[in-house]
Coordinates of C-alpha atoms in Angstrom, one line a residue:
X1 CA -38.1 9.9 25.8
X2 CA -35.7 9.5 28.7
X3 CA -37.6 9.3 32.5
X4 CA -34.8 7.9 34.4
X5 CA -32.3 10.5 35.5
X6 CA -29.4 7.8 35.7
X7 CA -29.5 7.1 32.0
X8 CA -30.4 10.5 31.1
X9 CA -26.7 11.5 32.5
X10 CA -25.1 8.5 30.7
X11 CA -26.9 9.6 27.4
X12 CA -25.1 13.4 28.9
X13 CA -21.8 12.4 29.3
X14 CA -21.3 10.1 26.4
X15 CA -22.9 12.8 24.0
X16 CA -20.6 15.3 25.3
X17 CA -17.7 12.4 24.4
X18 CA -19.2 12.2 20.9
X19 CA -19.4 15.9 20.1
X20 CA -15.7 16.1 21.4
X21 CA -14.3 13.5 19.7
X22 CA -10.7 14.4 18.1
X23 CA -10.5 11.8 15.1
X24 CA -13.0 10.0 13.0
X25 CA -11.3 6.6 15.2
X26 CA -12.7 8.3 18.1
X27 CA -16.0 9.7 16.9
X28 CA -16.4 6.1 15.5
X29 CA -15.8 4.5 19.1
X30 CA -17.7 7.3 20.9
X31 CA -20.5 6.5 18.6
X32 CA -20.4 2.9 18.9
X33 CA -20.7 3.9 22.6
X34 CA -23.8 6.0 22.2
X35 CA -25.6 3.0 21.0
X36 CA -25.0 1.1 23.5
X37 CA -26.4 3.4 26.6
X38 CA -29.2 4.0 24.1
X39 CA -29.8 0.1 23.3
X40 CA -33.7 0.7 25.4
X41 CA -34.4 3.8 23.7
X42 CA -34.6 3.6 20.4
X43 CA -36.9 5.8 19.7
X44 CA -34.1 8.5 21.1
X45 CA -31.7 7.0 19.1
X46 CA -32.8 7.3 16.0
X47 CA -33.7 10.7 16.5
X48 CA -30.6 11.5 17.2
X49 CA -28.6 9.5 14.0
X50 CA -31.4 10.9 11.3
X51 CA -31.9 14.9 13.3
X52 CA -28.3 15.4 14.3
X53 CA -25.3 13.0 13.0
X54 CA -26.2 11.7 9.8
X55 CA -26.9 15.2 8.9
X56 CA -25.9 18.1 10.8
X57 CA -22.5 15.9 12.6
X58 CA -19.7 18.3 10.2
X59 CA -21.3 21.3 11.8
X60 CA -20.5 20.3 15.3
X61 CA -18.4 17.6 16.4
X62 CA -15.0 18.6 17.1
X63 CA -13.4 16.0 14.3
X64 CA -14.8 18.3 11.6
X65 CA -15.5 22.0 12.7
X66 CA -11.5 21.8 14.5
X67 CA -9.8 21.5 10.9
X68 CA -10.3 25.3 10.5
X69 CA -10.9 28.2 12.2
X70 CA -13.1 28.8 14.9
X71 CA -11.3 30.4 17.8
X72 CA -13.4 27.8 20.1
X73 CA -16.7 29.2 19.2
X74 CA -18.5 26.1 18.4
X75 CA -22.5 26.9 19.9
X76 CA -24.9 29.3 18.8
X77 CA -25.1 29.9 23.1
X78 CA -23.8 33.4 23.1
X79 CA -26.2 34.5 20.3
X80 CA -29.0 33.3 22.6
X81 CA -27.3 34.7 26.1
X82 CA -27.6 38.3 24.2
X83 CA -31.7 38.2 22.8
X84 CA -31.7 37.1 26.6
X85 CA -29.9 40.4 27.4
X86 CA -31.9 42.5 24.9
X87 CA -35.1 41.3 26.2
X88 CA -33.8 42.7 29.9
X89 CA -33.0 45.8 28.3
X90 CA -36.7 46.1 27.3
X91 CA -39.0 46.8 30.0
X92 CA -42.0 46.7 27.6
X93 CA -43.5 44.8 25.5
X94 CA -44.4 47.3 22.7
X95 CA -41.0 49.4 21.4
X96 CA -40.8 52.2 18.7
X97 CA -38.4 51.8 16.3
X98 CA -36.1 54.5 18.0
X99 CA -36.6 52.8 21.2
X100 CA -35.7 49.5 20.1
X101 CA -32.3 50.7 18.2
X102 CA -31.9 52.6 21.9
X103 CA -31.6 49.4 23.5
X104 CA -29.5 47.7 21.4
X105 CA -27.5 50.3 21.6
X106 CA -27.0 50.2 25.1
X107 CA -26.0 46.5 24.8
X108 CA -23.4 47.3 22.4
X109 CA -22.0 49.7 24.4
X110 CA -21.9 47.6 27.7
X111 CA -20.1 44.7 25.4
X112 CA -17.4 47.7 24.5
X113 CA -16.9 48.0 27.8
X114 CA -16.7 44.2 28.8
X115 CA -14.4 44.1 25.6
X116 CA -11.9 47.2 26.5
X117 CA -12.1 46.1 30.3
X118 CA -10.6 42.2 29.5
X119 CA -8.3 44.0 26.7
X120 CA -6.7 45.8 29.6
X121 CA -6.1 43.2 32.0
X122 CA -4.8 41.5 29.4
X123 CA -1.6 44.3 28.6
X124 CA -1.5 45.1 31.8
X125 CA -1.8 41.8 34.6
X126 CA 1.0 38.6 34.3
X127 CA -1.0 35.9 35.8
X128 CA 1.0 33.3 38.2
X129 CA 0.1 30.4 35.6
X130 CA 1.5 32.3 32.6
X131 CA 4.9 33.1 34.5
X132 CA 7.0 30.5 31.9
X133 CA 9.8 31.3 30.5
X134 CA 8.6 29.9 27.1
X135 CA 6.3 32.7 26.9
X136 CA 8.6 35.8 27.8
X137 CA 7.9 37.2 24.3
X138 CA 4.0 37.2 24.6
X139 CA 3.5 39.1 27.9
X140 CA 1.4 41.9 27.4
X141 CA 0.8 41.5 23.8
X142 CA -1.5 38.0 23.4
X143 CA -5.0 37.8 24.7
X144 CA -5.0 36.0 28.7
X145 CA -7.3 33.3 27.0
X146 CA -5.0 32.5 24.5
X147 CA -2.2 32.0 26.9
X148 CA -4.6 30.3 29.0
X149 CA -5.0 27.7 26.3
X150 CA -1.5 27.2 25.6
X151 CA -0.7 26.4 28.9
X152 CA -3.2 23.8 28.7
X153 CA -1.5 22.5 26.0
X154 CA 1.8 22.5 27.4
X155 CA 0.0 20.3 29.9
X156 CA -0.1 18.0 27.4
X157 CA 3.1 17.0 27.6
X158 CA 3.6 16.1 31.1
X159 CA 1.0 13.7 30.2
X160 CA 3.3 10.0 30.1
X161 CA 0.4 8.7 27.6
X162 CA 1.3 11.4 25.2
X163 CA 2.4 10.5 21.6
X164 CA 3.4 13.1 19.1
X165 CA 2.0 10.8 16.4
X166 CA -1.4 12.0 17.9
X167 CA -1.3 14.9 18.5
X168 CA -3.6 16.2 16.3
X169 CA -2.9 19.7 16.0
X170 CA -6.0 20.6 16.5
X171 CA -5.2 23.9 18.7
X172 CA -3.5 25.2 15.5
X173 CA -6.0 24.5 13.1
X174 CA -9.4 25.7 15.2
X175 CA -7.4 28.9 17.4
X176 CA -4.2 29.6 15.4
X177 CA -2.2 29.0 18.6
X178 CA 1.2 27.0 18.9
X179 CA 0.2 23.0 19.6
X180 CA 1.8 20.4 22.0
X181 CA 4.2 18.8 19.1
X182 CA 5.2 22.6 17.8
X183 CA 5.9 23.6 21.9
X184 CA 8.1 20.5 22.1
X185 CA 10.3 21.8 19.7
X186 CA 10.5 25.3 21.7
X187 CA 10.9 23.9 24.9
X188 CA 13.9 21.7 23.6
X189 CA 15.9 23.8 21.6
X190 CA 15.1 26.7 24.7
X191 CA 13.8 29.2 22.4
X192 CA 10.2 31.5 23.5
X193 CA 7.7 31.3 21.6
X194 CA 7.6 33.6 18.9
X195 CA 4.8 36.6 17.9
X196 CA 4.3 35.8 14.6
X197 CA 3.2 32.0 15.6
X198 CA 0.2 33.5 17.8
X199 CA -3.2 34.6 15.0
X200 CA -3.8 38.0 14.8
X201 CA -6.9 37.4 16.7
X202 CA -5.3 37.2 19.4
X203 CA -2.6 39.7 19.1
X204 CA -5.7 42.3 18.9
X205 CA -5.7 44.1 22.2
X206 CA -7.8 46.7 20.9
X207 CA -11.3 47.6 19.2
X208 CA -10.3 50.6 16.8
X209 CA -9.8 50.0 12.7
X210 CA -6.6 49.6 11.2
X211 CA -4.7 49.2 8.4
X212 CA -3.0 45.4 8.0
X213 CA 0.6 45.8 7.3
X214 CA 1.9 45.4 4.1
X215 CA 5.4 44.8 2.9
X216 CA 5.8 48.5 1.3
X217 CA 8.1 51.8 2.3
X218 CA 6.9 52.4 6.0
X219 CA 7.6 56.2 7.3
X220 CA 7.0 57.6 10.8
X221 CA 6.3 61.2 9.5
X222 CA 2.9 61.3 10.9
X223 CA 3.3 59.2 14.0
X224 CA 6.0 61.7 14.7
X225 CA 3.8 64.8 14.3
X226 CA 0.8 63.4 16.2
X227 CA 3.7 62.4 18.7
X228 CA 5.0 65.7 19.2
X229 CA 1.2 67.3 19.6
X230 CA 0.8 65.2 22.3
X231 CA 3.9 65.7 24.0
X232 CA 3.0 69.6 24.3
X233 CA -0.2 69.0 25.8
X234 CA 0.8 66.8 28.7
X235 CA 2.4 68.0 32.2
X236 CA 6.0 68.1 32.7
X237 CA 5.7 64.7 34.7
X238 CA 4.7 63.0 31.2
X239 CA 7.1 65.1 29.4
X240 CA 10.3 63.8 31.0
X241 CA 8.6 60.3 31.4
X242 CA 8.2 60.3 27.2
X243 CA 11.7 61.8 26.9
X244 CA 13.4 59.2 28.7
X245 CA 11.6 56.3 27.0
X246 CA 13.1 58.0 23.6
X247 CA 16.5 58.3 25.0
X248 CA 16.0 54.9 25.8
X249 CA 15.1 53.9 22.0
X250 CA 17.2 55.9 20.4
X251 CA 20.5 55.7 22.4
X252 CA 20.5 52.4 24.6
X253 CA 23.6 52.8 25.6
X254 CA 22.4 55.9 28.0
X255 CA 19.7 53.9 29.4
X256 CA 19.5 52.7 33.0
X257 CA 18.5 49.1 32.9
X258 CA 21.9 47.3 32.9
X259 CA 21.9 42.9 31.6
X260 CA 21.6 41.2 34.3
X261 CA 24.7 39.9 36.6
X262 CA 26.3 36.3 35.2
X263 CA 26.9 33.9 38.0
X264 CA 30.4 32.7 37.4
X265 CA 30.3 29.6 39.2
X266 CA 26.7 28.8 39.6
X267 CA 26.9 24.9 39.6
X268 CA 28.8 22.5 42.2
X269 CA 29.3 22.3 46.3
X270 CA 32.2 24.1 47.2
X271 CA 35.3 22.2 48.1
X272 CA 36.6 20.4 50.9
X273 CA 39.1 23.2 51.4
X274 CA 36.5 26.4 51.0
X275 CA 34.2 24.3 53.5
X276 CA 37.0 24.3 56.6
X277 CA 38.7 27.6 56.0
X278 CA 34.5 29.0 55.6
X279 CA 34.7 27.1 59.2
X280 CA 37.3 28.3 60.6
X281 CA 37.5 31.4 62.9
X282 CA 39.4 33.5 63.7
X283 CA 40.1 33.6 67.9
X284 CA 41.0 37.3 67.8
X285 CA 37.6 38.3 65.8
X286 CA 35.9 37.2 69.4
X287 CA 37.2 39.9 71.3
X288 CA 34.4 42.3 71.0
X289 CA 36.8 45.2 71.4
X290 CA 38.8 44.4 67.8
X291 CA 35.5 43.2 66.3
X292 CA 34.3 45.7 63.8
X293 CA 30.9 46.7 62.9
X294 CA 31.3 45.8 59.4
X295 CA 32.6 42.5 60.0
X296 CA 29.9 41.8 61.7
X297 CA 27.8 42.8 59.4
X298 CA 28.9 40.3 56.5
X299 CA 28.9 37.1 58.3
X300 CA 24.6 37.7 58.3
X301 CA 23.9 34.5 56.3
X302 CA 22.1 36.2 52.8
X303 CA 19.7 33.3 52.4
X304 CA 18.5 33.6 55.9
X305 CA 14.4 34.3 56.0
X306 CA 13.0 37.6 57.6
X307 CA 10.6 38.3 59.8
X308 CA 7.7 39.6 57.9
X309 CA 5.9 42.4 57.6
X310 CA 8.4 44.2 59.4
X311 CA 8.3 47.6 59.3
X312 CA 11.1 49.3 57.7
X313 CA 11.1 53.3 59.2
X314 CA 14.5 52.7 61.7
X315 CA 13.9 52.5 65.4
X316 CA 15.7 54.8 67.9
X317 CA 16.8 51.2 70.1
X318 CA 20.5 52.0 69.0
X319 CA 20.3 54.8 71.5
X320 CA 20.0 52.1 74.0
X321 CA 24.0 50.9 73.3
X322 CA 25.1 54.9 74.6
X323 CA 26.1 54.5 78.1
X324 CA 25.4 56.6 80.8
X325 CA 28.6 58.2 82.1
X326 CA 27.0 58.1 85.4
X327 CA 26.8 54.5 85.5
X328 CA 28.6 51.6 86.1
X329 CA 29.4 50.2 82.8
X330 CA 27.7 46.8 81.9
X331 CA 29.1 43.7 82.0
X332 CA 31.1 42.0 79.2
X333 CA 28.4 39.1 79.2
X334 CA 25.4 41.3 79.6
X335 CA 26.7 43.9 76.8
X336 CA 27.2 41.4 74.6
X337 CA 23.4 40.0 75.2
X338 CA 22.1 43.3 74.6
X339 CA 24.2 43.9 71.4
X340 CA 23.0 40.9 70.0
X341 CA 19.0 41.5 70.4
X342 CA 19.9 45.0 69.1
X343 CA 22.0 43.8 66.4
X344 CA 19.9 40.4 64.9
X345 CA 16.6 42.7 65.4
X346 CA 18.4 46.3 63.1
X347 CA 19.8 42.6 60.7
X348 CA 16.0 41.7 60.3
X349 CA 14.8 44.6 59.3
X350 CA 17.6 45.2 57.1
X351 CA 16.9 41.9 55.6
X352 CA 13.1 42.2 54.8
X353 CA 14.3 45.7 53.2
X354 CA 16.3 44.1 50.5
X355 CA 13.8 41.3 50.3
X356 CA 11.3 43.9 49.4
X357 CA 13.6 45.8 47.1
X358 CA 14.8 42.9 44.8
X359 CA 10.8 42.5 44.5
X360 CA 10.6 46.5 42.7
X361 CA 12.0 46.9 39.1
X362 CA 15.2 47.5 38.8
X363 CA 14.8 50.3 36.5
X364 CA 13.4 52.1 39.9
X365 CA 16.4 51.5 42.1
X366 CA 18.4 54.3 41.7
X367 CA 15.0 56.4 42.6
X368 CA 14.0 54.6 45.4
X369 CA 14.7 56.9 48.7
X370 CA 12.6 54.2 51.3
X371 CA 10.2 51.8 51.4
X372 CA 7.5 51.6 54.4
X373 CA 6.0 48.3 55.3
X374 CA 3.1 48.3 56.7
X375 CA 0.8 45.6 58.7
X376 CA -0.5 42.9 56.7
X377 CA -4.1 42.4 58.0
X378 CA -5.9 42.5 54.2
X379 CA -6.0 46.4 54.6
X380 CA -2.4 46.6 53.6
X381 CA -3.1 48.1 49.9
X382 CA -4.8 51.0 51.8
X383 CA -2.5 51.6 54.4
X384 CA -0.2 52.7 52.2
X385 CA -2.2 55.2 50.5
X386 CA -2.7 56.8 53.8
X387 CA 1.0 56.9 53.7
X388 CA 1.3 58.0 50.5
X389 CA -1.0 61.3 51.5
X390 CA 0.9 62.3 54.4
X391 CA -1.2 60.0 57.2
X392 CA -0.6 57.4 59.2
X393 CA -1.4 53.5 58.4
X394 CA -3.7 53.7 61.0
X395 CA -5.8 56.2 58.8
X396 CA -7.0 53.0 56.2
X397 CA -10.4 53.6 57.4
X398 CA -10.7 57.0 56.0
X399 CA -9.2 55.7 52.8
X400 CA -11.4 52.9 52.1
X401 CA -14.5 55.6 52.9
X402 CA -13.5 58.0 50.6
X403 CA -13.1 55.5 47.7
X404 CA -16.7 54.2 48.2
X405 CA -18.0 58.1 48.3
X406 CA -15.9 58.4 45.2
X407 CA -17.4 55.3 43.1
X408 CA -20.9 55.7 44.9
X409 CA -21.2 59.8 43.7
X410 CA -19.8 59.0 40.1
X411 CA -21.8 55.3 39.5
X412 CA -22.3 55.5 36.2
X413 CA -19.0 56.8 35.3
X414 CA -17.0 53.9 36.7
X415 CA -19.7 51.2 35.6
X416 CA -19.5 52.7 31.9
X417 CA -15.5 52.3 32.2
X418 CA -15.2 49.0 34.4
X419 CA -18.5 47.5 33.1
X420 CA -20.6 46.3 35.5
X421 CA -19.1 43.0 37.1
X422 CA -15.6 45.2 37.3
X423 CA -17.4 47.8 39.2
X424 CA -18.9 45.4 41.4
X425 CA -15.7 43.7 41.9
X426 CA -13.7 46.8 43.0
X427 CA -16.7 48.3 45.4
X428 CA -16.5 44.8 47.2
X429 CA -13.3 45.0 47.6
X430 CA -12.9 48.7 48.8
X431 CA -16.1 48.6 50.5
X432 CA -15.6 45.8 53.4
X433 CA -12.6 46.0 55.8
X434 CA -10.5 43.0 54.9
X435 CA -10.5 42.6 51.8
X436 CA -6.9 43.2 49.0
X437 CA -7.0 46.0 47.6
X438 CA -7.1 45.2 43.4
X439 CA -4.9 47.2 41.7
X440 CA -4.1 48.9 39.1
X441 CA -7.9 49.5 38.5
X442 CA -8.5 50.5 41.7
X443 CA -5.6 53.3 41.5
X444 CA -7.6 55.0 38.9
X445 CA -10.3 55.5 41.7
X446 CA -7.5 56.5 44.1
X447 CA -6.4 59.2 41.4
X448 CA -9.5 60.6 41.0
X449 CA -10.7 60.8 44.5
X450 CA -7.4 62.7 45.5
X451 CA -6.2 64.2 42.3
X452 CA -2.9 62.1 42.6
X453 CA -1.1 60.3 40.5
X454 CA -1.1 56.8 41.4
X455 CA 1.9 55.1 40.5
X456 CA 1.8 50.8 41.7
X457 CA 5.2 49.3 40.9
X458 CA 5.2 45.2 40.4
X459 CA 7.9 42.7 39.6
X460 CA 5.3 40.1 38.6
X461 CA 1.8 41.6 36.9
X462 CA 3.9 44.7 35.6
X463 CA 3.8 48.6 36.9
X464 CA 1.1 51.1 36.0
X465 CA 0.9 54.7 36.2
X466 CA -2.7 56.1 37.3
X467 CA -4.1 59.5 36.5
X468 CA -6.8 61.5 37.5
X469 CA -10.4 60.8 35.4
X470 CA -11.8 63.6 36.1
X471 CA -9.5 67.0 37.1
X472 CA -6.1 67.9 35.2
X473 CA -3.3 66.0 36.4
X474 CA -0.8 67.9 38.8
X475 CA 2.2 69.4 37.7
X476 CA 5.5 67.7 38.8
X477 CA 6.1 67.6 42.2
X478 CA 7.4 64.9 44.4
X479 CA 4.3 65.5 47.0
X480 CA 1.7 65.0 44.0
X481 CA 2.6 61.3 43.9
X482 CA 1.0 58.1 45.4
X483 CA 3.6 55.2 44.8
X484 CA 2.6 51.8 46.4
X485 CA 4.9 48.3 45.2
X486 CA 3.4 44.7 45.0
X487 CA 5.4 42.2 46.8
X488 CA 5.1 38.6 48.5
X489 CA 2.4 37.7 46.0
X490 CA -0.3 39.9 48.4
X491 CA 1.0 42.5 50.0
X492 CA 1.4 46.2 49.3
X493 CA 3.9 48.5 50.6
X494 CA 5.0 52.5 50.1
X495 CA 7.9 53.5 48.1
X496 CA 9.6 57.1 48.1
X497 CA 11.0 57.9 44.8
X498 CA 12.9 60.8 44.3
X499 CA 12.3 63.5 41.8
X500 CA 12.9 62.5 37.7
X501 CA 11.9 58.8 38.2
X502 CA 10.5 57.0 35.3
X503 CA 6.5 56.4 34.7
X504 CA 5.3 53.2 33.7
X505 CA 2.8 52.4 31.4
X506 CA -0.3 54.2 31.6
X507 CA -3.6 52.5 32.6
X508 CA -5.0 51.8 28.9
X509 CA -9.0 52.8 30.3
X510 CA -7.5 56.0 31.4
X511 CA -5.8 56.5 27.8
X512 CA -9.6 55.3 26.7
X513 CA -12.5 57.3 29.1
X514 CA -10.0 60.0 30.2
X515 CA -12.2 63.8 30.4
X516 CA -11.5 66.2 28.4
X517 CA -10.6 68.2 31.5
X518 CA -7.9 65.1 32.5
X519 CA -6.5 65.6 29.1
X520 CA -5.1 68.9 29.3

């Protein structure tokens, strides 16, 4: 009906401004519209007012289906993408019955899969979009798409042309998620958003039947039990990890995550006063003969930037500062020169070492015994594995070869428990030279391949604790741990943790495709 491609795409895009029209005002002026860029087809647009609007229009424009529940599923477009799928699956064209429930089976299966894989990115990853404060309470329980959309609705509000009067609430009624007038009220009272506000479609981070909860006596008898059965089959690594998370439940008084330091005077430029005595030095601290070490050390300015990427293992260059008794000592002007290189390089380093270590957990501090830069060239993640076995960072070669002989000899294994485009994604990455290292799915590879475990520590997308897939994890020993930290957004380091340090969550697909081997 339509030839010419320019009004074919205005018929497009003012159809696409019909069928999301908000209001009946809108669908009214949308439709008024329509008629308009249709005014020399008419032909078209009566099809379209007798097929479509007059009688199918409650069934599909946004004004009508967004007054209940939908969750955004508004097409019949992933129905078709799947007899799409089924047809791939089929290689002929005549199937027994047996054959044919075979391949839908397989489908099913590789949607499990997809289903599992984006439940566990969801518990697991804090995406830099969703880092708000107003959504605290729904890390790592609430789907990423969910969040995804309330973010977009908290755009809403930056918006200058944005009335409450209109809002429309339509992101509660279709999804069940908090809209832009109900966020207002959170943002301005300074309260996160709560749980119960989120539907329980997208509080469901897993695919297993359960009962709903009822208001009625709720015991822990049985949890207990199956609790304790699992606690005696696990390794004495999980077993103090498990103990320790119930001494932190039971008594928190004994834990070791302390509430965060109060800045007592945290608003203000200091004084007039403060300023010219912070100004004023002393003449005797000059004389490098009365000038302490550790007076030196304390007038480093906290704030100042570090050299990155440094690496943190200490350099023998103090050795330089010994003099030879055979030697004329050095000059006051020349000794205080070479002092100073010594002294603002050992300051750097010391620097980018409590940069990095602000960037771990707290709750790992008291464990940590070092932490190892290592060069940031996009190989990073794998340098520190090489570490972590006992090599050098030079060694990332090796690494990143026996990861692909890993997924490459057990194929169908890791595409059954990534699903297909997560498989693909972590062989790109592991394959070519370059490219980050994607944790923590990748440390379940890393796991198996040395019959580690794989423990990645992160301040931001939260810490993960890998186990092997495939072989009984090791018993508890300090040597039988890899233990890599996220920091600067991109870069991966090692960490040294003593003995008795706590395990973070464990990788949900290990929990789910674990062998029966792994689980003993």
């Amino acid at each position: 009906m339509i030839k010419i491609q320019h009004d074919w795409d205005s018929f497009y895009s003012t159809w696409k401004l019909l069928v999301d029209s908000l209001t009946w005002t809108s669908y009214l002026e949308n439709y008024n519209q329509l008629r308009l860029v249709l005014g020399r087809y008419p032909r078209a647009l009566s099809y379209v007012e007798e097929q479509w609007l007059n009688k199918h229009k409650e069934m599909f424009v946004s004004a009508w289906i967004d007054k209940s529940l939908n969750f955004g599923n508004n097409t019949s477009n992933r129905v078709e993408s799947q007899h799409a799928k089924l047809k791939l699956f089929m290689k002929y064209k005549k199937y027994s019955l047996d054959q044919f429930l075979g391949c839908i089976d397989q489908i099913v299966q590789s949607q499990v899969t997809e289903i599992n894989a984006s439940f566990g990115r969801s518990t697991i990853y804090r995406y830099h979009q969703h880092n708000l404060s107003i959504l605290t309470s729904l890390w790592g329980h609430v789907s990423k798409e969910a969040l995804d959309l309330i973010v977009k609705e908290l755009l809403r509000l930056d918006d200058l042309e944005f009335d409450y009067s209109t809002c429309g609430c339509r992101l509660r009624s279709s999804c069940g998620l908090p809209c832009a007038c109900i966020l207002s009220t959170y943002l301005n009272s300074g309260e996160y958003i709560p749980l119960d506000s989120i539907d329980i479609f997208w509080r469901t981070l897993n695919v297993s039947w359960s009962e709903p909860v009822e208001n009625e006596d709720i015991q822990c008898d049985e949890e207990l039990h199956r609790f304790k059965e699992k606690f005696n089959e696990q390794s004495n690594i999980v077993k103090k990890s498990l103990l320790r998370k119930l001494l932190d439940i039971v008594n928190p008084s004994k834990t070791v995550i302390n509430e965060p330091a109060i800045k007592k005077n945290p608003r203000g430029r200091p004084s007039l006063k403060k300023q010219q005595k912070k100004k004023h030095v002393d003449p005797k601290s000059q004389d490098p003969g009365k000038r302490s070490s550790s007076c030196r050390f304390f007038e480093i300015d906290p704030n100042m930037q570090p050299r990155r990427h440094s690496s943190f293992t200490q350099t023998s260059r103090a050795h330089n500062l010994i003099p030879d008794l055979n030697e004329e000592p050095p000059r006051h002007s020349s000794f205080m020169s070479q002092t100073s290189t010594w002294y603002d390089s050992s300051m750097g380093q010391l620097s980018r070492t409590l940069n990095l270590r602000r960037q771990i957990p707290k709750v790992f501090h008291p464990y940590i015994v070092s932490l190892q830069d290592v060069k940031a060239d996009g190989n990073c993640g794998f340098r520190s594995v090489a570490l972590g076995l006992g090599l050098t960072e030079d060694h990332w070669p090796r690494i990143r070869s026996d990861l692909v002989g890993e997924l490459e000899s057990r194929q169908q294994q890791y595409r059954y428990i990534f699903g297909t485009i997560g498989y693909n994604e972590i062989y790109s990455t592991v394959r070519f030279a370059g490219e980050w290292m994607e944790m923590p799915d990748t440390g379940l590879v890393i796991a198996s391949t040395y019959n580690k475990v794989v423990v990645n520590l992160s301040d931001d997308g939260g810490s993960t604790t890998s186990f092997p897939l495939w072989s009984s994890p090791p018993q508890s020993n300090s040597h039988e741990f890899i233990v890599t930290a996220h920091v600067d957004g991109g870069h991966y380091i090692r960490v040294v943790l003593r003995e008795g340090f706590p395990l973070p969550l464990t990788h949900p697909l290990w929990i789910t495709y674990k062998s029966n081997i792994a689980s003993g």
